[in-house]
mmCIF file with all atom_site columns, C-alpha atoms and ligand atoms in Angstrom:
data_model
loop_
_atom_site.group_PDB
_atom_site.id
_atom_site.type_symbol
_atom_site.label_atom_id
_atom_site.label_alt_id
_atom_site.label_comp_id
_atom_site.label_asym_id
_atom_site.label_entity_id
_atom_site.label_seq_id
_atom_site.pdbx_PDB_ins_code
_atom_site.Cartn_x
_atom_site.Cartn_y
_atom_site.Cartn_z
_atom_site.occupancy
_atom_site.B_iso_or_equiv
_atom_site.pdbx_formal_charge
_atom_site.auth_seq_id
_atom_site.auth_comp_id
_atom_site.auth_asym_id
_atom_site.auth_atom_id
_atom_site.pdbx_PDB_model_num
ATOM   1   C  CA  . MET E 1 1   ? -0.553  2.738   -0.259  1.00 92.00 ? 1   MET E CA  1
ATOM   2   C  CA  . ARG E 1 2   ? 0.056   1.879   3.378   1.00 94.00 ? 2   ARG E CA  1
ATOM   3   C  CA  . ILE E 1 3   ? 1.932   -1.074  4.637   1.00 96.00 ? 3   ILE E CA  1
ATOM   4   C  CA  . LEU E 1 4   ? 2.356   -2.597  8.121   1.00 98.00 ? 4   LEU E CA  1
ATOM   5   C  CA  . LEU E 1 5   ? 5.531   -4.803  8.406   1.00 98.00 ? 5   LEU E CA  1
ATOM   6   C  CA  . VAL E 1 6   ? 5.212   -7.067  11.624  1.00 98.00 ? 6   VAL E CA  1
ATOM   7   C  CA  . GLU E 1 7   ? 8.584   -8.517  12.066  1.00 98.00 ? 7   GLU E CA  1
ATOM   8   C  CA  . ASP E 1 8   ? 11.154  -8.887  15.041  1.00 97.00 ? 8   ASP E CA  1
ATOM   9   C  CA  . ASP E 1 9   ? 14.061  -9.282  12.820  1.00 97.00 ? 9   ASP E CA  1
ATOM   10  C  CA  . THR E 1 10  ? 15.655  -5.883  12.780  1.00 97.00 ? 10  THR E CA  1
ATOM   11  C  CA  . LYS E 1 11  ? 18.052  -6.498  9.989   1.00 97.00 ? 11  LYS E CA  1
ATOM   12  C  CA  . LEU E 1 12  ? 15.339  -7.522  7.841   1.00 96.00 ? 12  LEU E CA  1
ATOM   13  C  CA  . ILE E 1 13  ? 13.267  -4.587  8.781   1.00 97.00 ? 13  ILE E CA  1
ATOM   14  C  CA  . GLU E 1 14  ? 16.389  -2.633  7.842   1.00 97.00 ? 14  GLU E CA  1
ATOM   15  C  CA  . GLU E 1 15  ? 16.482  -4.006  4.553   1.00 96.00 ? 15  GLU E CA  1
ATOM   16  C  CA  . LEU E 1 16  ? 12.812  -3.671  3.486   1.00 96.00 ? 16  LEU E CA  1
ATOM   17  C  CA  . ARG E 1 17  ? 11.970  -0.541  4.875   1.00 96.00 ? 17  ARG E CA  1
ATOM   18  C  CA  . PRO E 1 18  ? 13.770  1.425   2.620   1.00 95.00 ? 18  PRO E CA  1
ATOM   19  C  CA  . ARG E 1 19  ? 12.756  -1.033  -0.456  1.00 95.00 ? 19  ARG E CA  1
ATOM   20  C  CA  . LEU E 1 20  ? 9.454   -0.298  0.086   1.00 95.00 ? 20  LEU E CA  1
ATOM   21  C  CA  . GLN E 1 21  ? 9.756   3.406   0.797   1.00 93.00 ? 21  GLN E CA  1
ATOM   22  C  CA  . ARG E 1 22  ? 11.181  3.459   -2.313  1.00 93.00 ? 22  ARG E CA  1
ATOM   23  C  CA  . ALA E 1 23  ? 8.310   1.787   -4.285  1.00 93.00 ? 23  ALA E CA  1
ATOM   24  C  CA  . GLY E 1 24  ? 6.308   4.569   -2.830  1.00 92.00 ? 24  GLY E CA  1
ATOM   25  C  CA  . TYR E 1 25  ? 4.511   2.731   0.274   1.00 95.00 ? 25  TYR E CA  1
ATOM   26  C  CA  . ALA E 1 26  ? 4.184   4.139   3.748   1.00 94.00 ? 26  ALA E CA  1
ATOM   27  C  CA  . VAL E 1 27  ? 5.377   1.942   6.288   1.00 95.00 ? 27  VAL E CA  1
ATOM   28  C  CA  . GLU E 1 28  ? 4.728   1.187   9.635   1.00 96.00 ? 28  GLU E CA  1
ATOM   29  C  CA  . VAL E 1 29  ? 6.739   -1.294  11.528  1.00 97.00 ? 29  VAL E CA  1
ATOM   30  C  CA  . ALA E 1 30  ? 5.744   -3.417  14.907  1.00 98.00 ? 30  ALA E CA  1
ATOM   31  C  CA  . THR E 1 31  ? 8.400   -5.281  16.071  1.00 98.00 ? 31  THR E CA  1
ATOM   32  C  CA  . ASP E 1 32  ? 6.187   -7.743  18.356  1.00 98.00 ? 32  ASP E CA  1
ATOM   33  C  CA  . GLY E 1 33  ? 2.877   -9.578  18.209  1.00 98.00 ? 33  GLY E CA  1
ATOM   34  C  CA  . GLU E 1 34  ? 0.927   -7.779  20.218  1.00 98.00 ? 34  GLU E CA  1
ATOM   35  C  CA  . ASP E 1 35  ? 2.029   -4.329  18.612  1.00 98.00 ? 35  ASP E CA  1
ATOM   36  C  CA  . GLY E 1 36  ? 1.356   -5.667  15.542  1.00 98.00 ? 36  GLY E CA  1
ATOM   37  C  CA  . ALA E 1 37  ? -2.316  -6.922  16.411  1.00 98.00 ? 37  ALA E CA  1
ATOM   38  C  CA  . PHE E 1 38  ? -3.114  -3.489  17.791  1.00 98.00 ? 38  PHE E CA  1
ATOM   39  C  CA  . LEU E 1 39  ? -1.816  -1.639  14.943  1.00 97.00 ? 39  LEU E CA  1
ATOM   40  C  CA  . GLY E 1 40  ? -3.590  -3.403  12.491  1.00 97.00 ? 40  GLY E CA  1
ATOM   41  C  CA  . SER E 1 41  ? -6.895  -3.502  14.472  1.00 97.00 ? 41  SER E CA  1
ATOM   42  C  CA  . GLU E 1 42  ? -6.666  0.275   15.100  1.00 95.00 ? 42  GLU E CA  1
ATOM   43  C  CA  . GLU E 1 43  ? -5.401  1.814   11.701  1.00 92.00 ? 43  GLU E CA  1
ATOM   44  C  CA  . LEU E 1 44  ? -6.010  1.158   8.100   1.00 91.00 ? 44  LEU E CA  1
ATOM   45  C  CA  . PHE E 1 45  ? -3.433  -0.660  5.998   1.00 95.00 ? 45  PHE E CA  1
ATOM   46  C  CA  . ASP E 1 46  ? -3.597  -1.539  2.249   1.00 95.00 ? 46  ASP E CA  1
ATOM   47  C  CA  . ALA E 1 47  ? -1.671  -4.612  3.224   1.00 97.00 ? 47  ALA E CA  1
ATOM   48  C  CA  . VAL E 1 48  ? 0.176   -6.421  6.177   1.00 98.00 ? 48  VAL E CA  1
ATOM   49  C  CA  . VAL E 1 49  ? 3.356   -8.186  6.096   1.00 98.00 ? 49  VAL E CA  1
ATOM   50  C  CA  . LEU E 1 50  ? 3.466   -10.583 8.998   1.00 98.00 ? 50  LEU E CA  1
ATOM   51  C  CA  . ASP E 1 51  ? 5.929   -12.820 10.176  1.00 97.00 ? 51  ASP E CA  1
ATOM   52  C  CA  . LEU E 1 52  ? 5.076   -15.841 11.982  1.00 96.00 ? 52  LEU E CA  1
ATOM   53  C  CA  . GLY E 1 53  ? 7.672   -16.153 14.618  1.00 95.00 ? 53  GLY E CA  1
ATOM   54  C  CA  . LEU E 1 54  ? 7.233   -13.342 16.874  1.00 96.00 ? 54  LEU E CA  1
ATOM   55  C  CA  . PRO E 1 55  ? 7.703   -12.288 20.610  1.00 98.00 ? 55  PRO E CA  1
ATOM   56  C  CA  . ARG E 1 56  ? 4.859   -11.721 22.942  1.00 98.00 ? 56  ARG E CA  1
ATOM   57  C  CA  . LEU E 1 57  ? 1.967   -13.042 20.503  1.00 98.00 ? 57  LEU E CA  1
ATOM   58  C  CA  . PRO E 1 58  ? 2.605   -15.410 17.408  1.00 97.00 ? 58  PRO E CA  1
ATOM   59  C  CA  . GLY E 1 59  ? 1.731   -14.260 13.965  1.00 97.00 ? 59  GLY E CA  1
ATOM   60  C  CA  . LEU E 1 60  ? -0.849  -16.857 13.829  1.00 97.00 ? 60  LEU E CA  1
ATOM   61  C  CA  . GLU E 1 61  ? -2.530  -15.710 16.557  1.00 98.00 ? 61  GLU E CA  1
ATOM   62  C  CA  . VAL E 1 62  ? -2.258  -11.943 15.542  1.00 98.00 ? 62  VAL E CA  1
ATOM   63  C  CA  . LEU E 1 63  ? -3.929  -13.336 11.979  1.00 98.00 ? 63  LEU E CA  1
ATOM   64  C  CA  . LYS E 1 64  ? -6.668  -14.911 14.105  1.00 98.00 ? 64  LYS E CA  1
ATOM   65  C  CA  . GLN E 1 65  ? -7.711  -11.873 15.712  1.00 97.00 ? 65  GLN E CA  1
ATOM   66  C  CA  . TRP E 1 66  ? -7.814  -9.964  12.867  1.00 98.00 ? 66  TRP E CA  1
ATOM   67  C  CA  . ARG E 1 67  ? -10.242 -12.289 11.010  1.00 97.00 ? 67  ARG E CA  1
ATOM   68  C  CA  . ALA E 1 68  ? -12.142 -12.970 14.360  1.00 97.00 ? 68  ALA E CA  1
ATOM   69  C  CA  . GLN E 1 69  ? -12.585 -9.219  13.834  1.00 96.00 ? 69  GLN E CA  1
ATOM   70  C  CA  . GLY E 1 70  ? -13.734 -9.362  10.547  1.00 96.00 ? 70  GLY E CA  1
ATOM   71  C  CA  . ASN E 1 71  ? -10.760 -7.365  9.545   1.00 96.00 ? 71  ASN E CA  1
ATOM   72  C  CA  . LEU E 1 72  ? -10.028 -8.556  5.646   1.00 94.00 ? 72  LEU E CA  1
ATOM   73  C  CA  . VAL E 1 73  ? -6.846  -6.569  5.397   1.00 96.00 ? 73  VAL E CA  1
ATOM   74  C  CA  . PRO E 1 74  ? -4.811  -8.642  2.655   1.00 97.00 ? 74  PRO E CA  1
ATOM   75  C  CA  . VAL E 1 75  ? -2.170  -10.321 4.477   1.00 98.00 ? 75  VAL E CA  1
ATOM   76  C  CA  . LEU E 1 76  ? 1.260   -12.081 3.608   1.00 98.00 ? 76  LEU E CA  1
ATOM   77  C  CA  . ILE E 1 77  ? 2.841   -14.271 5.992   1.00 97.00 ? 77  ILE E CA  1
ATOM   78  C  CA  . LEU E 1 78  ? 6.303   -14.783 6.220   1.00 96.00 ? 78  LEU E CA  1
ATOM   79  C  CA  . THR E 1 79  ? 7.326   -18.391 7.266   1.00 92.00 ? 79  THR E CA  1
ATOM   80  C  CA  . ALA E 1 80  ? 10.594  -20.250 8.385   1.00 84.00 ? 80  ALA E CA  1
ATOM   81  C  CA  . ARG E 1 81  ? 12.026  -22.304 5.538   1.00 74.00 ? 81  ARG E CA  1
ATOM   82  C  CA  . ASP E 1 82  ? 10.524  -25.851 4.868   1.00 74.00 ? 82  ASP E CA  1
ATOM   83  C  CA  . THR E 1 83  ? 7.557   -25.686 7.393   1.00 84.00 ? 83  THR E CA  1
ATOM   84  C  CA  . TRP E 1 84  ? 4.701   -26.445 4.917   1.00 89.00 ? 84  TRP E CA  1
ATOM   85  C  CA  . ASN E 1 85  ? 2.443   -27.099 7.747   1.00 92.00 ? 85  ASN E CA  1
ATOM   86  C  CA  . GLU E 1 86  ? 3.094   -23.424 8.947   1.00 91.00 ? 86  GLU E CA  1
ATOM   87  C  CA  . ARG E 1 87  ? 1.995   -22.433 5.610   1.00 92.00 ? 87  ARG E CA  1
ATOM   88  C  CA  . VAL E 1 88  ? -0.992  -24.537 5.469   1.00 93.00 ? 88  VAL E CA  1
ATOM   89  C  CA  . ASP E 1 89  ? -1.890  -23.437 9.422   1.00 94.00 ? 89  ASP E CA  1
ATOM   90  C  CA  . GLY E 1 90  ? -1.408  -19.595 7.935   1.00 94.00 ? 90  GLY E CA  1
ATOM   91  C  CA  . LEU E 1 91  ? -3.645  -19.968 4.938   1.00 94.00 ? 91  LEU E CA  1
ATOM   92  C  CA  . LYS E 1 92  ? -6.193  -21.822 6.965   1.00 95.00 ? 92  LYS E CA  1
ATOM   93  C  CA  . ALA E 1 93  ? -6.139  -19.126 9.270   1.00 96.00 ? 93  ALA E CA  1
ATOM   94  C  CA  . GLY E 1 94  ? -6.803  -16.382 6.488   1.00 96.00 ? 94  GLY E CA  1
ATOM   95  C  CA  . ALA E 1 95  ? -3.377  -15.392 5.086   1.00 97.00 ? 95  ALA E CA  1
ATOM   96  C  CA  . ASP E 1 96  ? -3.880  -14.402 1.733   1.00 96.00 ? 96  ASP E CA  1
ATOM   97  C  CA  . ASP E 1 97  ? -0.075  -15.353 0.287   1.00 96.00 ? 97  ASP E CA  1
ATOM   98  C  CA  . TYR E 1 98  ? 2.687   -16.475 1.950   1.00 95.00 ? 98  TYR E CA  1
ATOM   99  C  CA  . LEU E 1 99  ? 6.795   -16.620 1.519   1.00 95.00 ? 99  LEU E CA  1
ATOM   100 C  CA  . GLY E 1 100 ? 9.224   -18.825 3.157   1.00 94.00 ? 100 GLY E CA  1
ATOM   101 C  CA  . LYS E 1 101 ? 12.472  -17.203 4.766   1.00 94.00 ? 101 LYS E CA  1
ATOM   102 C  CA  . PRO E 1 102 ? 15.086  -16.395 3.660   1.00 93.00 ? 102 PRO E CA  1
ATOM   103 C  CA  . PHE E 1 103 ? 13.369  -14.829 0.210   1.00 95.00 ? 103 PHE E CA  1
ATOM   104 C  CA  . HIS E 1 104 ? 14.637  -12.315 -2.152  1.00 95.00 ? 104 HIS E CA  1
ATOM   105 C  CA  . PRO E 1 105 ? 13.008  -8.981  -1.334  1.00 94.00 ? 105 PRO E CA  1
ATOM   106 C  CA  . GLU E 1 106 ? 11.999  -8.510  -5.063  1.00 94.00 ? 106 GLU E CA  1
ATOM   107 C  CA  . GLU E 1 107 ? 9.809   -11.084 -4.718  1.00 96.00 ? 107 GLU E CA  1
ATOM   108 C  CA  . LEU E 1 108 ? 8.117   -10.003 -1.671  1.00 96.00 ? 108 LEU E CA  1
ATOM   109 C  CA  . MET E 1 109 ? 7.314   -6.558  -3.703  1.00 95.00 ? 109 MET E CA  1
ATOM   110 C  CA  . ALA E 1 110 ? 5.971   -8.541  -6.468  1.00 94.00 ? 110 ALA E CA  1
ATOM   111 C  CA  . ARG E 1 111 ? 3.687   -10.561 -4.184  1.00 96.00 ? 111 ARG E CA  1
ATOM   112 C  CA  . LEU E 1 112 ? 2.559   -7.518  -1.938  1.00 95.00 ? 112 LEU E CA  1
ATOM   113 C  CA  . GLU E 1 113 ? 1.702   -5.599  -5.111  1.00 93.00 ? 113 GLU E CA  1
ATOM   114 C  CA  . ALA E 1 114 ? -0.221  -8.316  -6.777  1.00 93.00 ? 114 ALA E CA  1
ATOM   115 C  CA  . LEU E 1 115 ? -2.180  -8.736  -3.296  1.00 94.00 ? 115 LEU E CA  1
ATOM   116 C  CA  . ILE E 1 116 ? -3.143  -5.048  -3.149  1.00 93.00 ? 116 ILE E CA  1
ATOM   117 C  CA  . ARG E 1 117 ? -3.918  -5.126  -6.677  1.00 91.00 ? 117 ARG E CA  1
ATOM   118 C  CA  . ARG E 1 118 ? -6.244  -8.048  -6.761  1.00 90.00 ? 118 ARG E CA  1
ATOM   119 C  CA  . ARG E 1 119 ? -8.039  -6.587  -3.756  1.00 89.00 ? 119 ARG E CA  1
ATOM   120 C  CA  . HIS E 1 120 ? -8.879  -3.202  -5.852  1.00 87.00 ? 120 HIS E CA  1
ATOM   121 C  CA  . GLY E 1 121 ? -10.183 -5.381  -8.865  1.00 85.00 ? 121 GLY E CA  1
ATOM   122 C  CA  . GLN E 1 122 ? -6.808  -4.491  -11.105 1.00 83.00 ? 122 GLN E CA  1
ATOM   123 C  CA  . ALA E 1 123 ? -6.161  -7.339  -13.447 1.00 81.00 ? 123 ALA E CA  1
ATOM   124 C  CA  . THR E 1 124 ? -2.860  -6.352  -14.474 1.00 85.00 ? 124 THR E CA  1
ATOM   125 C  CA  . HIS E 1 125 ? 0.715   -4.611  -13.440 1.00 87.00 ? 125 HIS E CA  1
ATOM   126 C  CA  . LEU E 1 126 ? -0.189  -1.191  -15.220 1.00 93.00 ? 126 LEU E CA  1
ATOM   127 C  CA  . LEU E 1 127 ? -3.019  0.422   -13.355 1.00 93.00 ? 127 LEU E CA  1
ATOM   128 C  CA  . SER E 1 128 ? -5.770  2.269   -15.387 1.00 93.00 ? 128 SER E CA  1
ATOM   129 C  CA  . ALA E 1 129 ? -7.927  4.740   -14.469 1.00 94.00 ? 129 ALA E CA  1
ATOM   130 C  CA  . GLY E 1 130 ? -9.389  8.445   -15.075 1.00 94.00 ? 130 GLY E CA  1
ATOM   131 C  CA  . GLY E 1 131 ? -7.964  8.144   -18.809 1.00 94.00 ? 131 GLY E CA  1
ATOM   132 C  CA  . LEU E 1 132 ? -4.633  7.435   -17.309 1.00 96.00 ? 132 LEU E CA  1
ATOM   133 C  CA  . THR E 1 133 ? -2.145  4.643   -17.213 1.00 96.00 ? 133 THR E CA  1
ATOM   134 C  CA  . LEU E 1 134 ? 0.553   4.375   -14.331 1.00 96.00 ? 134 LEU E CA  1
ATOM   135 C  CA  . ASP E 1 135 ? 3.461   2.200   -14.372 1.00 95.00 ? 135 ASP E CA  1
ATOM   136 C  CA  . PRO E 1 136 ? 4.386   1.674   -10.230 1.00 93.00 ? 136 PRO E CA  1
ATOM   137 C  CA  . ASP E 1 137 ? 7.730   -0.176  -11.292 1.00 90.00 ? 137 ASP E CA  1
ATOM   138 C  CA  . ARG E 1 138 ? 9.285   3.173   -13.086 1.00 93.00 ? 138 ARG E CA  1
ATOM   139 C  CA  . GLN E 1 139 ? 6.866   5.652   -11.334 1.00 95.00 ? 139 GLN E CA  1
ATOM   140 C  CA  . GLN E 1 140 ? 5.588   6.933   -14.623 1.00 96.00 ? 140 GLN E CA  1
ATOM   141 C  CA  . VAL E 1 141 ? 2.262   7.685   -15.828 1.00 97.00 ? 141 VAL E CA  1
ATOM   142 C  CA  . ARG E 1 142 ? 0.886   8.279   -19.415 1.00 96.00 ? 142 ARG E CA  1
ATOM   143 C  CA  . ALA E 1 143 ? -2.443  9.717   -20.770 1.00 94.00 ? 143 ALA E CA  1
ATOM   144 C  CA  . GLY E 1 144 ? -3.702  7.760   -23.594 1.00 91.00 ? 144 GLY E CA  1
ATOM   145 C  CA  . ASP E 1 145 ? -1.116  7.050   -25.828 1.00 91.00 ? 145 ASP E CA  1
ATOM   146 C  CA  . GLU E 1 146 ? 0.737   9.958   -25.449 1.00 93.00 ? 146 GLU E CA  1
ATOM   147 C  CA  . GLU E 1 147 ? 4.443   10.088  -23.841 1.00 95.00 ? 147 GLU E CA  1
ATOM   148 C  CA  . TRP E 1 148 ? 5.339   8.363   -20.438 1.00 97.00 ? 148 TRP E CA  1
ATOM   149 C  CA  . GLN E 1 149 ? 5.790   11.405  -17.687 1.00 96.00 ? 149 GLN E CA  1
ATOM   150 C  CA  . PRO E 1 150 ? 7.904   10.966  -14.548 1.00 96.00 ? 150 PRO E CA  1
ATOM   151 C  CA  . LEU E 1 151 ? 6.327   11.551  -11.324 1.00 96.00 ? 151 LEU E CA  1
ATOM   152 C  CA  . THR E 1 152 ? 7.733   13.028  -8.001  1.00 94.00 ? 152 THR E CA  1
ATOM   153 C  CA  . GLY E 1 153 ? 7.684   10.629  -4.909  1.00 91.00 ? 153 GLY E CA  1
ATOM   154 C  CA  . ILE E 1 154 ? 4.570   12.488  -3.625  1.00 91.00 ? 154 ILE E CA  1
ATOM   155 C  CA  . GLU E 1 155 ? 2.564   12.680  -7.070  1.00 94.00 ? 155 GLU E CA  1
ATOM   156 C  CA  . PHE E 1 156 ? 3.023   9.042   -7.342  1.00 96.00 ? 156 PHE E CA  1
ATOM   157 C  CA  . ARG E 1 157 ? 2.089   7.805   -3.936  1.00 94.00 ? 157 ARG E CA  1
ATOM   158 C  CA  . LEU E 1 158 ? -0.969  10.293  -4.355  1.00 95.00 ? 158 LEU E CA  1
ATOM   159 C  CA  . LEU E 1 159 ? -2.195  9.182   -7.911  1.00 97.00 ? 159 LEU E CA  1
ATOM   160 C  CA  . ARG E 1 160 ? -1.840  5.445   -7.321  1.00 96.00 ? 160 ARG E CA  1
ATOM   161 C  CA  . TYR E 1 161 ? -4.046  5.546   -4.165  1.00 96.00 ? 161 TYR E CA  1
ATOM   162 C  CA  . LEU E 1 162 ? -6.383  7.527   -6.212  1.00 97.00 ? 162 LEU E CA  1
ATOM   163 C  CA  . MET E 1 163 ? -6.535  5.173   -9.068  1.00 96.00 ? 163 MET E CA  1
ATOM   164 C  CA  . MET E 1 164 ? -6.443  2.231   -7.085  1.00 94.00 ? 164 MET E CA  1
ATOM   165 C  CA  . ASN E 1 165 ? -9.574  3.737   -5.426  1.00 95.00 ? 165 ASN E CA  1
ATOM   166 C  CA  . ALA E 1 166 ? -11.454 5.073   -8.540  1.00 95.00 ? 166 ALA E CA  1
ATOM   167 C  CA  . ASP E 1 167 ? -14.570 6.127   -8.050  1.00 95.00 ? 167 ASP E CA  1
ATOM   168 C  CA  . ARG E 1 168 ? -14.442 6.519   -4.449  1.00 96.00 ? 168 ARG E CA  1
ATOM   169 C  CA  . VAL E 1 169 ? -14.447 9.926   -2.486  1.00 97.00 ? 169 VAL E CA  1
ATOM   170 C  CA  . LEU E 1 170 ? -11.186 9.907   -0.309  1.00 97.00 ? 170 LEU E CA  1
ATOM   171 C  CA  . SER E 1 171 ? -11.125 12.308  2.552   1.00 94.00 ? 171 SER E CA  1
ATOM   172 C  CA  . LYS E 1 172 ? -7.732  14.606  2.851   1.00 92.00 ? 172 LYS E CA  1
ATOM   173 C  CA  . THR E 1 173 ? -7.144  12.565  5.815   1.00 89.00 ? 173 THR E CA  1
ATOM   174 C  CA  . GLU E 1 174 ? -7.446  9.242   4.260   1.00 91.00 ? 174 GLU E CA  1
ATOM   175 C  CA  . LEU E 1 175 ? -4.986  10.298  1.272   1.00 93.00 ? 175 LEU E CA  1
ATOM   176 C  CA  . SER E 1 176 ? -2.507  11.962  4.041   1.00 90.00 ? 176 SER E CA  1
ATOM   177 C  CA  . GLU E 1 177 ? -2.366  8.995   6.030   1.00 88.00 ? 177 GLU E CA  1
ATOM   178 C  CA  . HIS E 1 178 ? -1.638  6.875   2.644   1.00 88.00 ? 178 HIS E CA  1
ATOM   179 C  CA  . VAL E 1 179 ? 1.017   9.023   1.346   1.00 88.00 ? 179 VAL E CA  1
ATOM   180 C  CA  . TYR E 1 180 ? 2.822   9.843   4.410   1.00 84.00 ? 180 TYR E CA  1
ATOM   181 C  CA  . GLU E 1 181 ? 4.228   7.528   7.285   1.00 79.00 ? 181 GLU E CA  1
ATOM   182 C  CA  . GLU E 1 182 ? 5.060   10.377  9.818   1.00 72.00 ? 182 GLU E CA  1
ATOM   183 C  CA  . GLU E 1 183 ? 2.401   11.994  11.419  1.00 68.00 ? 183 GLU E CA  1
ATOM   184 C  CA  . ARG E 1 184 ? 4.100   15.335  11.475  1.00 64.00 ? 184 ARG E CA  1
ATOM   185 C  CA  . LEU E 1 185 ? 3.880   15.460  8.008   1.00 65.00 ? 185 LEU E CA  1
ATOM   186 C  CA  . ARG E 1 186 ? 0.315   15.134  7.352   1.00 67.00 ? 186 ARG E CA  1
ATOM   187 C  CA  . ASP E 1 187 ? -1.253  18.334  6.754   1.00 71.00 ? 187 ASP E CA  1
ATOM   188 C  CA  . SER E 1 188 ? -4.296  18.332  4.573   1.00 67.00 ? 188 SER E CA  1
ATOM   189 C  CA  . ASN E 1 189 ? -3.146  21.642  2.912   1.00 80.00 ? 189 ASN E CA  1
ATOM   190 C  CA  . VAL E 1 190 ? -0.341  19.884  0.994   1.00 85.00 ? 190 VAL E CA  1
ATOM   191 C  CA  . ILE E 1 191 ? -2.791  17.020  -0.115  1.00 91.00 ? 191 ILE E CA  1
ATOM   192 C  CA  . GLU E 1 192 ? -4.770  20.001  -1.627  1.00 91.00 ? 192 GLU E CA  1
ATOM   193 C  CA  . VAL E 1 193 ? -1.366  21.489  -3.347  1.00 92.00 ? 193 VAL E CA  1
ATOM   194 C  CA  . TYR E 1 194 ? -0.451  18.223  -4.938  1.00 94.00 ? 194 TYR E CA  1
ATOM   195 C  CA  . ILE E 1 195 ? -4.018  17.584  -6.103  1.00 95.00 ? 195 ILE E CA  1
ATOM   196 C  CA  . ASN E 1 196 ? -3.963  20.602  -7.856  1.00 95.00 ? 196 ASN E CA  1
ATOM   197 C  CA  . ARG E 1 197 ? -0.306  19.670  -9.395  1.00 95.00 ? 197 ARG E CA  1
ATOM   198 C  CA  . LEU E 1 198 ? -1.940  16.512  -10.719 1.00 96.00 ? 198 LEU E CA  1
ATOM   199 C  CA  . ARG E 1 199 ? -4.785  18.224  -12.357 1.00 96.00 ? 199 ARG E CA  1
ATOM   200 C  CA  . GLN E 1 200 ? -2.386  21.048  -13.697 1.00 96.00 ? 200 GLN E CA  1
ATOM   201 C  CA  . ARG E 1 201 ? -0.681  18.186  -15.332 1.00 94.00 ? 201 ARG E CA  1
ATOM   202 C  CA  . PHE E 1 202 ? -3.369  15.931  -16.741 1.00 94.00 ? 202 PHE E CA  1
ATOM   203 C  CA  . GLY E 1 203 ? -6.535  18.064  -16.962 1.00 93.00 ? 203 GLY E CA  1
ATOM   204 C  CA  . ARG E 1 204 ? -8.620  19.790  -14.584 1.00 92.00 ? 204 ARG E CA  1
ATOM   205 C  CA  . GLY E 1 205 ? -11.460 16.571  -14.819 1.00 92.00 ? 205 GLY E CA  1
ATOM   206 C  CA  . LEU E 1 206 ? -8.769  14.157  -13.754 1.00 95.00 ? 206 LEU E CA  1
ATOM   207 C  CA  . ILE E 1 207 ? -9.760  14.505  -9.981  1.00 97.00 ? 207 ILE E CA  1
ATOM   208 C  CA  . GLU E 1 208 ? -13.130 16.159  -8.454  1.00 96.00 ? 208 GLU E CA  1
ATOM   209 C  CA  . THR E 1 209 ? -13.797 17.810  -5.319  1.00 96.00 ? 209 THR E CA  1
ATOM   210 C  CA  . ARG E 1 210 ? -16.561 16.375  -2.903  1.00 94.00 ? 210 ARG E CA  1
ATOM   211 C  CA  . ARG E 1 211 ? -17.300 19.721  -0.962  1.00 92.00 ? 211 ARG E CA  1
ATOM   212 C  CA  . GLY E 1 212 ? -16.800 19.030  2.725   1.00 90.00 ? 212 GLY E CA  1
ATOM   213 C  CA  . GLN E 1 213 ? -15.931 15.248  2.129   1.00 94.00 ? 213 GLN E CA  1
ATOM   214 C  CA  . GLY E 1 214 ? -12.972 14.847  -0.200  1.00 95.00 ? 214 GLY E CA  1
ATOM   215 C  CA  . TYR E 1 215 ? -11.477 13.887  -4.070  1.00 97.00 ? 215 TYR E CA  1
ATOM   216 C  CA  . ARG E 1 216 ? -12.799 11.435  -6.206  1.00 97.00 ? 216 ARG E CA  1
ATOM   217 C  CA  . LEU E 1 217 ? -10.973 10.092  -9.346  1.00 97.00 ? 217 LEU E CA  1
ATOM   218 C  CA  . PRO E 1 218 ? -13.840 8.565   -11.846 1.00 96.00 ? 218 PRO E CA  1
ATOM   219 C  CA  . SER E 1 219 ? -12.797 5.718   -13.391 1.00 92.00 ? 219 SER E CA  1
ATOM   220 C  CA  . ALA E 1 220 ? -14.237 6.602   -16.934 1.00 88.00 ? 220 ALA E CA  1
ATOM   221 C  CA  . LYS E 1 221 ? -12.332 9.710   -18.256 1.00 73.00 ? 221 LYS E CA  1
ATOM   222 C  CA  . ASP E 1 222 ? -15.053 12.970  -18.430 1.00 58.00 ? 222 ASP E CA  1
ATOM   223 C  CA  . ASP E 1 223 ? -14.193 14.507  -21.544 1.00 51.00 ? 223 ASP E CA  1
ATOM   224 C  CA  . ALA E 1 224 ? -16.761 17.215  -21.218 1.00 43.00 ? 224 ALA E CA  1
HETATM 225 CA CA1 . CA  K 2 .   ? 10.672  -13.347 13.800  1.00 89.85 ? 301 CA  K CA1 1
#
């Protein structure tokens, strides 16, 4: 899952970035409205955290630009405390949720996760697909009603993205963009290695290979 954080408060960035990373998100940061607007138009994110008070271009304008372009990325706006009119303007401009500052980071994490989950039609906190159940908080998975098993950071990021996008064919490029933050780490061979590791752990049928296209995790488990 890839998150864009548009925020000019460096202290807040320093607080949020490691939390988001620990929760398995690849995080991109923009510290002003123009950069944020550009990144959000040019690249694909699973959700955006958008501060409204930004240098160069106000957050509300950034949001309006995206929506005018037909960009439907889930957006959570950060507003100043006690500014109900800002929240109303934000929601009218197409924000999916809001949080007033100051907020507890745990609440931001929970709201973000709920936004992404809703976008992918997942009703509950635990993700289910391909005969597996994934617990994003504990970064554990289980097959059917077997024992919970821990996942490494990359296994978790990859499996969550595949399960959230079950039945869709995902290219290696898309997968590596949503697993790694830094371009220098993006190597599609590494994705292949991790796909194979997941298959070894949870069965060959878990993930299909589409030649020349990528990978697909079928939502219903194929027992054949
Ligand atoms: Ca600000």
